[in-house]
PDB file of C-alpha atoms in Angstrom:
ATOM      1  CA  MET A 415     -21.536 150.303 120.914  1.00 55.00           C
ATOM      2  CA  THR A 416     -21.127 150.398 117.505  1.00 64.00           C
ATOM      3  CA  LEU A 417     -21.822 153.875 115.680  1.00 73.00           C
ATOM      4  CA  ASN A 418     -23.494 153.671 112.367  1.00 93.00           C
ATOM      5  CA  PRO A 419     -21.249 154.558 109.184  1.00 95.00           C
ATOM      6  CA  HIS A 420     -22.539 158.294 109.201  1.00 93.00           C
ATOM      7  CA  MET A 421     -21.957 158.876 112.852  1.00 94.00           C
ATOM      8  CA  GLU A 422     -18.672 157.265 112.629  1.00 96.00           C
ATOM      9  CA  LEU A 423     -17.624 159.715 109.877  1.00 97.00           C
ATOM     10  CA  GLN A 424     -19.556 162.596 111.566  1.00 95.00           C
ATOM     11  CA  ALA A 425     -17.366 161.766 114.666  1.00 95.00           C
ATOM     12  CA  ILE A 426     -13.906 161.638 112.731  1.00 97.00           C
ATOM     13  CA  ILE A 427     -14.836 164.785 111.001  1.00 97.00           C
ATOM     14  CA  LEU A 428     -15.750 166.945 113.871  1.00 95.00           C
ATOM     15  CA  ASP A 429     -12.693 165.857 115.540  1.00 96.00           C
ATOM     16  CA  SER A 430     -10.619 167.188 113.129  1.00 97.00           C
ATOM     17  CA  PRO A 431      -9.244 170.695 113.721  1.00 97.00           C
ATOM     18  CA  LEU A 432      -8.965 171.535 109.935  1.00 97.00           C
ATOM     19  CA  LEU A 433     -12.117 170.159 108.942  1.00 98.00           C
ATOM     20  CA  SER A 434     -14.071 171.332 111.747  1.00 96.00           C
ATOM     21  CA  THR A 435     -12.823 174.999 111.506  1.00 97.00           C
ATOM     22  CA  VAL A 436     -14.088 174.830 107.715  1.00 98.00           C
ATOM     23  CA  LEU A 437     -17.381 173.592 108.917  1.00 97.00           C
ATOM     24  CA  ASP A 438     -17.414 176.464 111.863  1.00 96.00           C
ATOM     25  CA  HIS A 439     -17.349 179.001 109.131  1.00 97.00           C
ATOM     26  CA  TRP A 440     -19.761 177.515 106.739  1.00 98.00           C
ATOM     27  CA  ASP A 441     -22.382 180.422 107.113  1.00 96.00           C
ATOM     28  CA  ARG A 442     -19.727 182.700 106.224  1.00 97.00           C
ATOM     29  CA  ILE A 443     -18.487 180.678 103.217  1.00 97.00           C
ATOM     30  CA  GLY A 444     -21.931 181.115 101.887  1.00 97.00           C
ATOM     31  CA  LEU A 445     -21.771 179.848  98.574  1.00 98.00           C
ATOM     32  CA  PRO A 446     -25.102 178.052  96.772  1.00 98.00           C
ATOM     33  CA  ASP A 447     -25.236 174.161  96.885  1.00 98.00           C
ATOM     34  CA  ALA A 448     -21.768 174.187  98.477  1.00 98.00           C
ATOM     35  CA  ARG A 449     -20.202 170.891  99.980  1.00 98.00           C
ATOM     36  CA  LEU A 450     -16.907 170.060 101.660  1.00 98.00           C
ATOM     37  CA  VAL A 451     -15.584 167.315  99.431  1.00 98.00           C
ATOM     38  CA  ALA A 452     -13.108 164.768  98.337  1.00 95.00           C
ATOM     39  CA  GLY A 453      -9.454 164.122  99.531  1.00 94.00           C
ATOM     40  CA  ALA A 454      -9.301 166.208 102.614  1.00 97.00           C
ATOM     41  CA  ILE A 455     -12.476 164.091 104.195  1.00 98.00           C
ATOM     42  CA  ALA A 456     -10.687 160.610 102.943  1.00 98.00           C
ATOM     43  CA  GLN A 457      -7.595 161.689 104.108  1.00 98.00           C
ATOM     44  CA  THR A 458      -8.818 162.479 107.382  1.00 98.00           C
ATOM     45  CA  VAL A 459     -10.444 159.399 107.932  1.00 98.00           C
ATOM     46  CA  TRP A 460      -7.110 157.428 106.878  1.00 98.00           C
ATOM     47  CA  ASN A 461      -5.216 159.602 109.198  1.00 98.00           C
ATOM     48  CA  HIS A 462      -7.742 158.423 112.159  1.00 98.00           C
ATOM     49  CA  ALA A 463      -7.619 154.746 110.832  1.00 97.00           C
ATOM     50  CA  PHE A 464      -3.680 154.334 110.841  1.00 98.00           C
ATOM     51  CA  GLY A 465      -2.873 156.611 113.881  1.00 97.00           C
ATOM     52  CA  PHE A 466      -1.256 159.427 111.909  1.00 98.00           C
ATOM     53  CA  ALA A 467      -1.359 163.405 112.896  1.00 97.00           C
ATOM     54  CA  HIS A 468      -4.593 165.012 111.711  1.00 95.00           C
ATOM     55  CA  ASP A 469      -3.193 166.727 108.982  1.00 96.00           C
ATOM     56  CA  HIS A 470      -0.971 164.225 107.730  1.00 97.00           C
ATOM     57  CA  GLY A 471      -0.661 164.544 103.872  1.00 97.00           C
ATOM     58  CA  ILE A 472      -3.419 166.729 103.352  1.00 97.00           C
ATOM     59  CA  ASN A 473      -2.231 169.248 100.953  1.00 95.00           C
ATOM     60  CA  ASP A 474      -5.758 171.069 100.480  1.00 97.00           C
ATOM     61  CA  ILE A 475      -9.119 171.342 101.143  1.00 98.00           C
ATOM     62  CA  ASP A 476     -11.626 171.144  98.468  1.00 98.00           C
ATOM     63  CA  ILE A 477     -15.018 173.219  98.664  1.00 98.00           C
ATOM     64  CA  VAL A 478     -17.403 173.090  95.687  1.00 98.00           C
ATOM     65  CA  TYR A 479     -20.518 174.646  94.952  1.00 98.00           C
ATOM     66  CA  PHE A 480     -23.056 175.195  92.124  1.00 98.00           C
ATOM     67  CA  ASP A 481     -23.643 178.324  90.706  1.00 98.00           C
ATOM     68  CA  GLY A 482     -25.364 178.010  87.120  1.00 97.00           C
ATOM     69  CA  ASN A 483     -25.891 181.952  86.958  1.00 97.00           C
ATOM     70  CA  ASP A 484     -22.320 182.972  86.991  1.00 97.00           C
ATOM     71  CA  LEU A 485     -20.011 180.755  85.017  1.00 97.00           C
ATOM     72  CA  SER A 486     -17.065 183.372  84.967  1.00 97.00           C
ATOM     73  CA  GLU A 487     -13.570 182.537  86.044  1.00 97.00           C
ATOM     74  CA  SER A 488     -13.603 185.501  87.758  1.00 98.00           C
ATOM     75  CA  ALA A 489     -16.638 184.929  90.136  1.00 98.00           C
ATOM     76  CA  GLU A 490     -14.957 181.482  91.132  1.00 98.00           C
ATOM     77  CA  ALA A 491     -11.690 183.435  91.846  1.00 98.00           C
ATOM     78  CA  ASP A 492     -13.270 186.147  93.943  1.00 98.00           C
ATOM     79  CA  HIS A 493     -15.019 183.230  96.083  1.00 98.00           C
ATOM     80  CA  SER A 494     -11.896 181.374  96.144  1.00 98.00           C
ATOM     81  CA  ALA A 495      -9.876 184.904  97.695  1.00 98.00           C
ATOM     82  CA  ARG A 496     -12.517 185.539 100.141  1.00 98.00           C
ATOM     83  CA  ILE A 497     -12.855 181.875 101.502  1.00 98.00           C
ATOM     84  CA  ARG A 498      -8.744 181.629 101.729  1.00 98.00           C
ATOM     85  CA  GLY A 499      -8.990 184.945 103.710  1.00 98.00           C
ATOM     86  CA  LEU A 500     -11.679 183.723 105.759  1.00 97.00           C
ATOM     87  CA  LEU A 501      -9.701 180.411 106.533  1.00 98.00           C
ATOM     88  CA  SER A 502      -6.257 182.008 106.592  1.00 97.00           C
ATOM     89  CA  ASN A 503      -5.364 180.271 110.033  1.00 96.00           C
ATOM     90  CA  LEU A 504      -5.417 176.959 108.080  1.00 97.00           C
ATOM     91  CA  PRO A 505      -1.861 175.603 107.043  1.00 96.00           C
ATOM     92  CA  VAL A 506      -3.541 173.877 103.626  1.00 97.00           C
ATOM     93  CA  TRP A 507      -4.436 175.489 100.594  1.00 97.00           C
ATOM     94  CA  ILE A 508      -8.202 176.102 100.380  1.00 97.00           C
ATOM     95  CA  ASP A 509      -9.392 175.047  96.658  1.00 97.00           C
ATOM     96  CA  VAL A 510     -12.942 176.320  95.731  1.00 98.00           C
ATOM     97  CA  LYS A 511     -14.570 175.521  92.570  1.00 98.00           C
ATOM     98  CA  ASN A 512     -17.859 175.935  90.863  1.00 98.00           C
ATOM     99  CA  GLN A 513     -19.207 172.670  89.710  1.00 98.00           C
ATOM    100  CA  ALA A 514     -21.392 174.501  86.837  1.00 98.00           C
ATOM    101  CA  ARG A 515     -18.182 175.662  85.135  1.00 98.00           C
ATOM    102  CA  VAL A 516     -16.074 172.494  85.059  1.00 97.00           C
ATOM    103  CA  HIS A 517     -17.156 171.393  81.647  1.00 97.00           C
ATOM    104  CA  ILE A 518     -15.404 174.804  80.344  1.00 96.00           C
ATOM    105  CA  TRP A 519     -12.127 173.717  81.393  1.00 95.00           C
ATOM    106  CA  TYR A 520     -11.877 170.139  81.765  1.00 93.00           C
ATOM    107  CA  LYS A 521     -11.156 169.072  78.175  1.00 90.00           C
ATOM    108  CA  GLU A 522      -7.678 171.277  78.343  1.00 91.00           C
ATOM    109  CA  LYS A 523      -6.763 169.792  81.571  1.00 89.00           C
ATOM    110  CA  PHE A 524      -7.787 166.262  81.320  1.00 88.00           C
ATOM    111  CA  GLY A 525      -7.907 165.788  77.423  1.00 87.00           C
ATOM    112  CA  HIS A 526     -11.457 164.744  76.864  1.00 88.00           C
ATOM    113  CA  SER A 527     -14.946 166.804  77.232  1.00 93.00           C
ATOM    114  CA  ILE A 528     -17.519 166.354  79.949  1.00 95.00           C
ATOM    115  CA  THR A 529     -21.261 166.977  79.680  1.00 96.00           C
ATOM    116  CA  PRO A 530     -21.780 169.758  82.061  1.00 97.00           C
ATOM    117  CA  TYR A 531     -23.067 168.819  85.411  1.00 98.00           C
ATOM    118  CA  THR A 532     -26.458 169.941  87.027  1.00 97.00           C
ATOM    119  CA  SER A 533     -25.685 169.800  90.733  1.00 98.00           C
ATOM    120  CA  THR A 534     -22.930 169.645  92.969  1.00 98.00           C
ATOM    121  CA  ASP A 535     -23.905 166.159  93.919  1.00 98.00           C
ATOM    122  CA  GLU A 536     -24.164 164.912  90.322  1.00 98.00           C
ATOM    123  CA  ALA A 537     -20.587 166.264  90.192  1.00 98.00           C
ATOM    124  CA  ILE A 538     -19.206 164.224  93.161  1.00 98.00           C
ATOM    125  CA  THR A 539     -20.790 160.975  91.529  1.00 98.00           C
ATOM    126  CA  THR A 540     -17.568 161.577  89.079  1.00 97.00           C
ATOM    127  CA  PHE A 541     -15.077 161.959  91.667  1.00 97.00           C
ATOM    128  CA  PRO A 542     -11.790 159.883  90.901  1.00 95.00           C
ATOM    129  CA  THR A 543     -12.357 157.217  93.767  1.00 97.00           C
ATOM    130  CA  THR A 544     -15.403 155.896  95.672  1.00 97.00           C
ATOM    131  CA  ALA A 545     -13.765 156.680  98.885  1.00 96.00           C
ATOM    132  CA  ALA A 546     -13.256 160.216  98.103  1.00 96.00           C
ATOM    133  CA  ALA A 547     -16.729 160.535  96.484  1.00 98.00           C
ATOM    134  CA  VAL A 548     -18.067 162.236  99.187  1.00 98.00           C
ATOM    135  CA  GLY A 549     -19.406 165.735 100.293  1.00 98.00           C
ATOM    136  CA  ILE A 550     -20.483 166.994 103.700  1.00 98.00           C
ATOM    137  CA  ARG A 551     -22.184 170.293 104.920  1.00 98.00           C
ATOM    138  CA  PRO A 552     -23.561 171.274 108.359  1.00 97.00           C
ATOM    139  CA  VAL A 553     -27.069 170.966 109.269  1.00 95.00           C
ATOM    140  CA  ASP A 554     -28.727 171.635 112.476  1.00 89.00           C
ATOM    141  CA  LYS A 555     -26.273 169.893 114.954  1.00 84.00           C
ATOM    142  CA  GLY A 556     -25.017 167.146 112.295  1.00 90.00           C
ATOM    143  CA  LEU A 557     -23.841 166.808 109.082  1.00 95.00           C
ATOM    144  CA  ASP A 558     -25.540 166.543 105.605  1.00 97.00           C
ATOM    145  CA  LEU A 559     -23.681 163.745 103.445  1.00 97.00           C
ATOM    146  CA  PHE A 560     -24.038 162.695 100.295  1.00 98.00           C
ATOM    147  CA  ALA A 561     -21.785 159.410  99.427  1.00 98.00           C
ATOM    148  CA  PRO A 562     -23.099 157.991  96.232  1.00 98.00           C
ATOM    149  CA  TYR A 563     -21.047 154.947  96.650  1.00 98.00           C
ATOM    150  CA  GLY A 564     -21.561 154.605 100.191  1.00 97.00           C
ATOM    151  CA  LEU A 565     -18.913 154.727 103.059  1.00 97.00           C
ATOM    152  CA  LYS A 566     -17.929 151.338 102.896  1.00 97.00           C
ATOM    153  CA  ASP A 567     -14.637 151.845 100.886  1.00 98.00           C
ATOM    154  CA  LEU A 568     -13.919 155.215 102.979  1.00 98.00           C
ATOM    155  CA  LEU A 569     -14.052 153.561 106.290  1.00 97.00           C
ATOM    156  CA  ALA A 570     -12.615 150.308 105.686  1.00 97.00           C
ATOM    157  CA  PRO A 571     -10.070 151.953 104.337  1.00 97.00           C
ATOM    158  CA  VAL A 572      -9.914 150.573 100.665  1.00 97.00           C
ATOM    159  CA  VAL A 573      -9.184 153.068  97.562  1.00 97.00           C
ATOM    160  CA  ARG A 574     -10.980 151.938  94.259  1.00 97.00           C
ATOM    161  CA  ALA A 575     -11.291 153.640  91.078  1.00 97.00           C
ATOM    162  CA  ASN A 576     -14.480 155.384  90.166  1.00 96.00           C
ATOM    163  CA  LYS A 577     -14.438 154.839  86.526  1.00 96.00           C
ATOM    164  CA  LYS A 578     -17.456 157.331  85.570  1.00 94.00           C
ATOM    165  CA  GLN A 579     -14.985 160.185  84.257  1.00 93.00           C
ATOM    166  CA  ILE A 580     -11.533 159.405  85.040  1.00 91.00           C
ATOM    167  CA  THR A 581      -8.700 157.805  83.280  1.00 92.00           C
ATOM    168  CA  ARG A 582      -6.203 155.178  84.565  1.00 94.00           C
ATOM    169  CA  GLU A 583      -3.310 157.648  84.240  1.00 93.00           C
ATOM    170  CA  ILE A 584      -5.010 159.763  86.825  1.00 91.00           C
ATOM    171  CA  TYR A 585      -5.891 157.031  89.206  1.00 95.00           C
ATOM    172  CA  GLU A 586      -2.553 155.997  89.269  1.00 95.00           C
ATOM    173  CA  LYS A 587      -0.928 158.991  89.811  1.00 94.00           C
ATOM    174  CA  LYS A 588      -3.014 159.313  92.705  1.00 94.00           C
ATOM    175  CA  ILE A 589      -2.733 156.085  94.270  1.00 96.00           C
ATOM    176  CA  ALA A 590       0.945 156.412  93.882  1.00 96.00           C
ATOM    177  CA  ARG A 591       0.911 159.544  96.187  1.00 96.00           C
ATOM    178  CA  TRP A 592      -1.611 157.858  98.804  1.00 97.00           C
ATOM    179  CA  GLY A 593       0.458 154.579  98.858  1.00 96.00           C
ATOM    180  CA  THR A 594       3.380 156.499 100.035  1.00 97.00           C
ATOM    181  CA  LEU A 595       1.673 158.318 102.622  1.00 97.00           C
ATOM    182  CA  TRP A 596      -0.572 155.638 103.689  1.00 98.00           C
ATOM    183  CA  PRO A 597       1.198 152.624 103.179  1.00 97.00           C
ATOM    184  CA  ASP A 598      -1.223 150.352 104.790  1.00 97.00           C
ATOM    185  CA  LEU A 599      -4.269 151.595 102.728  1.00 97.00           C
ATOM    186  CA  GLU A 600      -5.624 148.898 100.702  1.00 97.00           C
ATOM    187  CA  ILE A 601      -5.425 149.935  96.895  1.00 97.00           C
ATOM    188  CA  ILE A 602      -7.135 147.937  94.441  1.00 97.00           C
ATOM    189  CA  ALA A 603      -5.690 147.971  91.002  1.00 95.00           C
ATOM    190  CA  TRP A 604      -7.441 149.696  88.073  1.00 95.00           C
ATOM    191  CA  ASP A 605      -7.718 146.338  86.359  1.00 89.00           C
ATOM    192  CA  PRO A 606      -8.216 144.131  89.396  1.00 67.00           C
TER     193      PRO A 606
END
């Protein structure tokens, strides 16, 4: 029996000790409009597809949330420290970012300004690749999934630039690392 893409992704994620541990602690993470997102999800799928260890190439796990009532760097840092403590048994960095404050630091880091996001899901629509533009959170006995570009590229696995916000330089830096770690990825050039 063939699983639908959502169920296939859910099975892969729940089989990952890294990601299932994060999801098992979700109630204690307790952030508004929060999702587990991006690279760790895509890389877990790639590891599954290519037969690598579940944690191969995964440097960090990204948790994003949206709190427009507190844009302070200190609040974000406090949440980060608390959640890293909660997940201290995981052998990777836990990166926690308030998507409501990304516009404050984005220009300094990436060289151009962005319009403030209005939600976590809006932020996900700007993630650098279609395969990594995905966010999940546990609900009932499954996962609430947000994948604005679908799951086809993620499950294929294909890496394609999402040019909504990133630059060619950012994309090429990412694909250089990913191509080394997952040499069988189908990588679509910036200018195909």
